[in-house]
mmCIF file of C-alpha atoms in Angstrom:
data_model
loop_
_atom_site.group_PDB
_atom_site.id
_atom_site.type_symbol
_atom_site.label_atom_id
_atom_site.label_comp_id
_atom_site.label_asym_id
_atom_site.label_seq_id
_atom_site.Cartn_x
_atom_site.Cartn_y
_atom_site.Cartn_z
ATOM 1 C CA MET J 1 -71.692 2.425 -2.968
ATOM 2 C CA SER J 2 -68.728 2.287 -0.657
ATOM 3 C CA GLU J 3 -67.638 -1.077 0.573
ATOM 4 C CA ALA J 4 -65.188 -1.496 3.430
ATOM 5 C CA ILE J 5 -62.451 -3.955 2.605
ATOM 6 C CA ALA J 6 -59.893 -5.402 4.999
ATOM 7 C CA TYR J 7 -56.444 -4.357 3.849
ATOM 8 C CA TYR J 8 -53.129 -6.022 4.652
ATOM 9 C CA PRO J 9 -50.180 -3.842 3.571
ATOM 10 C CA GLY J 10 -47.404 -6.232 4.663
ATOM 11 C CA CYS J 11 -43.952 -5.227 5.916
ATOM 12 C CA SER J 12 -42.696 -4.244 2.468
ATOM 13 C CA GLY J 13 -45.859 -2.235 1.804
ATOM 14 C CA LEU J 14 -44.760 0.118 4.550
ATOM 15 C CA GLY J 15 -41.084 -0.024 3.599
ATOM 16 C CA THR J 16 -39.207 -0.739 0.405
ATOM 17 C CA SER J 17 -42.331 -1.062 -1.757
ATOM 18 C CA LYS J 18 -44.381 1.746 -0.309
ATOM 19 C CA GLU J 19 -45.231 3.012 -3.816
ATOM 20 C CA TYR J 20 -47.529 -0.016 -4.161
ATOM 21 C CA ASP J 21 -49.215 0.806 -0.884
ATOM 22 C CA ALA J 22 -49.707 4.426 -1.977
ATOM 23 C CA SER J 23 -51.079 3.373 -5.394
ATOM 24 C CA THR J 24 -53.425 0.796 -3.885
ATOM 25 C CA ARG J 25 -54.842 3.313 -1.434
ATOM 26 C CA ALA J 26 -55.184 6.007 -4.137
ATOM 27 C CA VAL J 27 -56.897 3.692 -6.660
ATOM 28 C CA CYS J 28 -59.263 2.254 -4.073
ATOM 29 C CA ALA J 29 -60.234 5.752 -2.910
ATOM 30 C CA LYS J 30 -61.023 6.724 -6.531
ATOM 31 C CA VAL J 31 -63.226 3.697 -7.174
ATOM 32 C CA GLY J 32 -65.061 4.102 -3.883
ATOM 33 C CA LEU J 33 -63.574 1.261 -1.892
ATOM 34 C CA SER J 34 -62.664 2.138 1.646
ATOM 35 C CA LEU J 35 -59.732 0.178 2.957
ATOM 36 C CA VAL J 36 -59.559 -0.761 6.604
ATOM 37 C CA ASP J 37 -56.125 -1.876 7.796
ATOM 38 C CA VAL J 38 -56.183 -5.255 9.533
ATOM 39 C CA PRO J 39 -55.438 -4.300 13.161
ATOM 40 C CA ASP J 40 -52.027 -5.294 14.536
ATOM 41 C CA TRP J 41 -51.149 -7.410 11.503
ATOM 42 C CA SER J 42 -47.987 -9.491 11.540
ATOM 43 C CA CYS J 43 -45.409 -10.423 8.898
ATOM 44 C CA CYS J 44 -46.661 -12.907 6.256
ATOM 45 C CA GLY J 45 -43.292 -14.685 6.259
ATOM 46 C CA SER J 46 -42.724 -13.931 2.554
ATOM 47 C CA THR J 47 -39.769 -15.552 0.748
ATOM 48 C CA PRO J 48 -37.630 -16.101 3.894
ATOM 49 C CA ALA J 49 -40.249 -18.398 5.400
ATOM 50 C CA HIS J 50 -39.985 -20.557 2.265
ATOM 51 C CA THR J 51 -36.391 -21.361 3.189
ATOM 52 C CA THR J 52 -37.432 -23.420 6.179
ATOM 53 C CA ASP J 53 -40.147 -26.016 6.687
ATOM 54 C CA MET G 1 -22.271 -32.028 -20.839
ATOM 55 C CA ASN G 2 -22.699 -34.496 -17.999
ATOM 56 C CA ILE G 3 -23.656 -38.042 -18.804
ATOM 57 C CA ILE G 4 -25.834 -39.665 -16.166
ATOM 58 C CA ASN G 5 -26.262 -43.395 -15.906
ATOM 59 C CA PHE G 6 -29.882 -43.750 -14.726
ATOM 60 C CA THR G 7 -29.459 -47.351 -13.612
ATOM 61 C CA ARG G 8 -26.306 -46.811 -11.639
ATOM 62 C CA ASP G 9 -26.455 -43.188 -10.439
ATOM 63 C CA CYS G 10 -30.138 -42.574 -9.703
ATOM 64 C CA ASP G 11 -30.896 -42.091 -6.007
ATOM 65 C CA GLU G 12 -34.497 -43.299 -6.086
ATOM 66 C CA ASP G 13 -35.009 -42.641 -2.409
ATOM 67 C CA PHE G 14 -34.229 -38.955 -3.061
ATOM 68 C CA VAL G 15 -36.797 -38.814 -5.893
ATOM 69 C CA HIS G 16 -39.447 -40.368 -3.649
ATOM 70 C CA ARG G 17 -38.695 -38.018 -0.783
ATOM 71 C CA VAL G 18 -38.947 -34.944 -3.028
ATOM 72 C CA GLU G 19 -42.284 -36.237 -4.318
ATOM 73 C CA GLU G 20 -43.555 -37.011 -0.842
ATOM 74 C CA GLU G 21 -42.552 -33.669 0.692
ATOM 75 C CA SER G 22 -43.809 -31.603 -2.249
ATOM 76 C CA GLY G 23 -46.871 -33.673 -3.111
ATOM 77 C CA GLN G 24 -45.796 -33.458 -6.774
ATOM 78 C CA ASN G 25 -45.210 -36.129 -9.396
ATOM 79 C CA VAL G 26 -41.829 -35.170 -10.869
ATOM 80 C CA SER G 27 -42.138 -37.688 -13.723
ATOM 81 C CA LEU G 28 -44.875 -35.471 -15.229
ATOM 82 C CA CYS G 29 -42.160 -33.037 -16.340
ATOM 83 C CA TYR G 30 -41.442 -33.490 -20.067
ATOM 84 C CA GLN G 31 -38.751 -30.803 -20.223
ATOM 85 C CA CYS G 32 -40.616 -28.177 -22.266
ATOM 86 C CA GLY G 33 -38.565 -25.451 -20.568
ATOM 87 C CA ASN G 34 -41.451 -23.044 -19.923
ATOM 88 C CA CYS G 35 -40.378 -22.694 -16.282
ATOM 89 C CA THR G 36 -36.857 -21.641 -17.244
ATOM 90 C CA ALA G 37 -38.193 -19.272 -19.923
ATOM 91 C CA GLY G 38 -40.304 -17.469 -17.319
ATOM 92 C CA CYS G 39 -37.854 -17.569 -14.420
ATOM 93 C CA PRO G 40 -36.551 -14.044 -13.658
ATOM 94 C CA TYR G 41 -33.469 -15.521 -11.988
ATOM 95 C CA THR G 42 -32.188 -17.785 -14.746
ATOM 96 C CA PHE G 43 -29.453 -15.215 -15.434
ATOM 97 C CA ALA G 44 -28.028 -15.831 -11.955
ATOM 98 C CA TYR G 45 -28.742 -19.578 -11.595
ATOM 99 C CA ASP G 46 -25.928 -22.110 -11.940
ATOM 100 C CA ILE G 47 -28.520 -24.696 -13.038
ATOM 101 C CA PRO G 48 -31.719 -23.518 -14.786
ATOM 102 C CA VAL G 49 -34.926 -24.638 -13.056
ATOM 103 C CA SER G 50 -35.957 -27.012 -15.876
ATOM 104 C CA GLN G 51 -32.590 -28.756 -15.506
ATOM 105 C CA ILE G 52 -33.113 -28.938 -11.744
ATOM 106 C CA MET G 53 -36.349 -30.794 -12.550
ATOM 107 C CA ARG G 54 -34.482 -33.168 -14.862
ATOM 108 C CA LEU G 55 -31.780 -33.769 -12.257
ATOM 109 C CA VAL G 56 -34.449 -34.529 -9.646
ATOM 110 C CA GLN G 57 -35.995 -37.087 -12.029
ATOM 111 C CA ALA G 58 -32.533 -38.584 -12.418
ATOM 112 C CA GLY G 59 -32.053 -38.760 -8.631
ATOM 113 C CA GLN G 60 -28.969 -36.537 -8.650
ATOM 114 C CA LYS G 61 -29.238 -35.583 -5.000
ATOM 115 C CA LYS G 62 -25.779 -34.127 -4.461
ATOM 116 C CA THR G 63 -25.807 -31.956 -7.607
ATOM 117 C CA VAL G 64 -29.279 -30.608 -6.846
ATOM 118 C CA LEU G 65 -28.824 -29.938 -3.125
ATOM 119 C CA SER G 66 -25.482 -28.218 -3.642
ATOM 120 C CA SER G 67 -26.779 -25.955 -6.422
ATOM 121 C CA LYS G 68 -26.883 -22.185 -6.037
ATOM 122 C CA SER G 69 -30.228 -21.992 -7.837
ATOM 123 C CA ILE G 70 -32.263 -23.352 -4.925
ATOM 124 C CA TRP G 71 -31.004 -20.477 -2.748
ATOM 125 C CA LEU G 72 -31.423 -17.787 -5.412
ATOM 126 C CA CYS G 73 -35.051 -18.762 -6.124
ATOM 127 C CA ALA G 74 -37.385 -15.983 -4.929
ATOM 128 C CA THR G 75 -40.485 -18.212 -4.864
ATOM 129 C CA CYS G 76 -42.186 -15.898 -7.364
ATOM 130 C CA GLU G 77 -43.950 -18.995 -8.734
ATOM 131 C CA SER G 78 -43.671 -18.049 -12.425
ATOM 132 C CA CYS G 79 -42.518 -21.649 -13.032
ATOM 133 C CA THR G 80 -45.587 -23.045 -11.278
ATOM 134 C CA THR G 81 -47.887 -20.688 -13.182
ATOM 135 C CA ARG G 82 -46.393 -21.586 -16.559
ATOM 136 C CA CYS G 83 -46.053 -25.363 -16.163
ATOM 137 C CA PRO G 84 -48.372 -27.008 -18.730
ATOM 138 C CA ASN G 85 -48.562 -30.108 -16.534
ATOM 139 C CA ASN G 86 -49.576 -28.206 -13.417
ATOM 140 C CA ILE G 87 -46.468 -29.176 -11.508
ATOM 141 C CA ASP G 88 -45.905 -26.875 -8.548
ATOM 142 C CA VAL G 89 -42.250 -26.316 -9.480
ATOM 143 C CA ALA G 90 -41.781 -23.537 -6.903
ATOM 144 C CA CYS G 91 -42.916 -25.939 -4.189
ATOM 145 C CA ILE G 92 -40.298 -28.449 -5.377
ATOM 146 C CA MET G 93 -37.648 -25.703 -5.161
ATOM 147 C CA ASP G 94 -38.854 -25.002 -1.589
ATOM 148 C CA VAL G 95 -38.551 -28.669 -0.662
ATOM 149 C CA LEU G 96 -35.045 -28.866 -2.148
ATOM 150 C CA ARG G 97 -34.006 -25.815 -0.111
ATOM 151 C CA HIS G 98 -35.384 -27.423 3.062
ATOM 152 C CA MET G 99 -33.507 -30.644 2.276
ATOM 153 C CA ALA G 100 -30.276 -28.729 1.635
ATOM 154 C CA ARG G 101 -30.725 -26.919 4.950
ATOM 155 C CA ARG G 102 -31.170 -30.233 6.771
ATOM 156 C CA GLU G 103 -28.007 -31.562 5.112
ATOM 157 C CA GLY G 104 -26.123 -28.439 6.222
ATOM 158 C CA LEU G 105 -25.742 -27.256 2.626
ATOM 159 C CA ALA G 106 -26.160 -23.661 1.456
ATOM 160 C CA ALA G 107 -24.334 -22.993 -1.813
ATOM 161 C CA VAL G 108 -25.003 -19.251 -1.460
ATOM 162 C CA PRO G 109 -24.400 -18.800 2.289
ATOM 163 C CA GLN G 110 -25.034 -15.062 2.310
ATOM 164 C CA VAL G 111 -28.571 -15.633 1.005
ATOM 165 C CA LYS G 112 -29.269 -18.070 3.840
ATOM 166 C CA THR G 113 -27.767 -15.568 6.321
ATOM 167 C CA PHE G 114 -30.029 -12.834 4.917
ATOM 168 C CA TRP G 115 -33.204 -14.944 5.137
ATOM 169 C CA ASP G 116 -32.308 -16.109 8.663
ATOM 170 C CA ALA G 117 -31.667 -12.517 9.767
ATOM 171 C CA PHE G 118 -35.050 -11.566 8.266
ATOM 172 C CA LEU G 119 -36.808 -14.305 10.236
ATOM 173 C CA ASN G 120 -34.957 -13.337 13.442
ATOM 174 C CA SER G 121 -36.262 -9.804 12.978
ATOM 175 C CA VAL G 122 -39.840 -11.062 12.538
ATOM 176 C CA ARG G 123 -39.393 -13.229 15.623
ATOM 177 C CA ALA G 124 -38.354 -10.181 17.661
ATOM 178 C CA HIS G 125 -40.857 -7.610 16.384
ATOM 179 C CA GLY G 126 -43.734 -9.458 14.673
ATOM 180 C CA ARG G 127 -42.837 -7.574 11.490
ATOM 181 C CA VAL G 128 -39.514 -7.186 9.743
ATOM 182 C CA PHE G 129 -37.357 -4.236 10.816
ATOM 183 C CA GLU G 130 -35.225 -3.700 7.751
ATOM 184 C CA LEU G 131 -32.465 -1.642 9.348
ATOM 185 C CA GLY G 132 -32.050 -4.186 12.166
ATOM 186 C CA LEU G 133 -32.011 -6.993 9.605
ATOM 187 C CA THR G 134 -29.319 -5.142 7.653
ATOM 188 C CA VAL G 135 -27.166 -4.741 10.771
ATOM 189 C CA GLU G 136 -27.361 -8.484 11.552
ATOM 190 C CA TYR G 137 -26.653 -9.395 7.918
ATOM 191 C CA VAL G 138 -23.612 -7.108 7.714
ATOM 192 C CA ALA G 139 -22.311 -8.302 11.105
ATOM 193 C CA LYS G 140 -22.538 -11.958 10.046
ATOM 194 C CA THR G 141 -21.277 -11.620 6.469
ATOM 195 C CA GLY G 142 -18.956 -8.602 6.669
ATOM 196 C CA ARG G 143 -20.557 -7.391 3.422
ATOM 197 C CA PHE G 144 -20.691 -3.780 4.537
ATOM 198 C CA TRP G 145 -20.899 -2.267 1.064
ATOM 199 C CA THR G 146 -23.715 -4.459 -0.268
ATOM 200 C CA ASP G 147 -26.445 -2.164 -1.621
ATOM 201 C CA MET G 148 -24.939 0.830 0.204
ATOM 202 C CA ASP G 149 -25.491 2.864 -2.954
ATOM 203 C CA LEU G 150 -29.242 2.377 -2.482
ATOM 204 C CA ALA G 151 -29.344 4.010 0.963
ATOM 205 C CA PRO G 152 -29.242 7.670 -0.229
ATOM 206 C CA LYS G 153 -32.001 6.867 -2.714
ATOM 207 C CA ILE G 154 -34.430 5.192 -0.348
ATOM 208 C CA PHE G 155 -33.875 7.246 2.838
ATOM 209 C CA PRO G 156 -35.482 10.443 1.484
ATOM 210 C CA LYS G 157 -38.483 8.387 0.335
ATOM 211 C CA GLY G 158 -39.057 7.207 3.895
ATOM 212 C CA LYS G 159 -38.562 3.588 2.928
ATOM 213 C CA LEU G 160 -36.124 2.766 5.693
ATOM 214 C CA ALA G 161 -37.596 3.142 9.167
ATOM 215 C CA LEU G 162 -35.096 4.048 11.868
ATOM 216 C CA LYS G 163 -37.180 2.492 14.598
ATOM 217 C CA ALA G 164 -38.687 -0.995 14.755
ATOM 218 C CA HIS G 165 -42.467 -1.287 14.805
ATOM 219 C CA ASP G 166 -43.388 -3.875 17.423
ATOM 220 C CA ILE G 167 -46.837 -5.367 16.987
ATOM 221 C CA GLN G 168 -48.942 -5.891 20.103
ATOM 222 C CA GLY G 169 -49.040 -9.644 19.658
ATOM 223 C CA LYS G 170 -45.335 -10.109 18.978
ATOM 224 C CA GLU G 171 -44.997 -12.740 21.702
ATOM 225 C CA HIS G 172 -47.482 -14.921 19.792
ATOM 226 C CA VAL G 173 -45.280 -14.712 16.707
ATOM 227 C CA ALA G 174 -42.220 -15.565 18.822
ATOM 228 C CA ARG G 175 -44.115 -18.584 20.167
ATOM 229 C CA ILE G 176 -44.663 -19.894 16.613
ATOM 230 C CA PHE G 177 -40.880 -19.817 16.109
ATOM 231 C CA GLU G 178 -40.289 -21.553 19.450
ATOM 232 C CA ARG G 179 -42.810 -24.290 18.662
ATOM 233 C CA PHE G 180 -41.212 -24.790 15.238
ATOM 234 C CA GLU G 181 -37.771 -25.195 16.824
ATOM 235 C CA ARG G 182 -39.063 -27.581 19.464
ATOM 236 C CA GLU G 183 -40.954 -29.785 17.019
ATOM 237 C CA SER G 184 -38.336 -29.813 14.290
ATOM 238 C CA ASN G 185 -35.667 -30.932 16.769
ATOM 239 C CA SER G 186 -37.695 -33.729 18.295
#
């Protein structure tokens, strides 16, 4: 059974931590989960957004 | 060792404001040290996170808000996860950073410059553009050689985009920043 799951890579997922993105996609493909990228996603804010209220 | 006179030196208003802004009860901390034991940044902190908690209890506003630790914290939340009393320690660190910012304090100014450059990049593109962020950071700090040794390692892996990716709804993201500025100044 293949289930489509919304996937949010995040800025780093496409940049400095792209290994994690590659692993996530590879593992999900193996276990039969199809990932669908959230269209036109924006930055989550990550640590920098925690420096301001 | 610093000796603190709780009766004379405790800024109770500071303690109350930290509790109000974080929604945490700082007196629940009994100094077990689990947060410090799990914190990946203790090696770089000037004051370990468990001692920050103790200093907050003791109302030591100036010491806490001028510490480097609150700017080196990566908000990984190991402290929060490990606290046996369910104190959201990372949230308290966030609140302290916000308070320091409001007081015009940043004991590690280059960290603040980096985070601000990151947010400026998100404001412009909707996502961070790392090369653009690096240019702004270097221009503002003059730290040209910071992490330069990493560039030849990450370029071939395609980790550093040469062009910014602008999302379609970037103006909506910019509007969030504008509303924040408007409402935080009023």
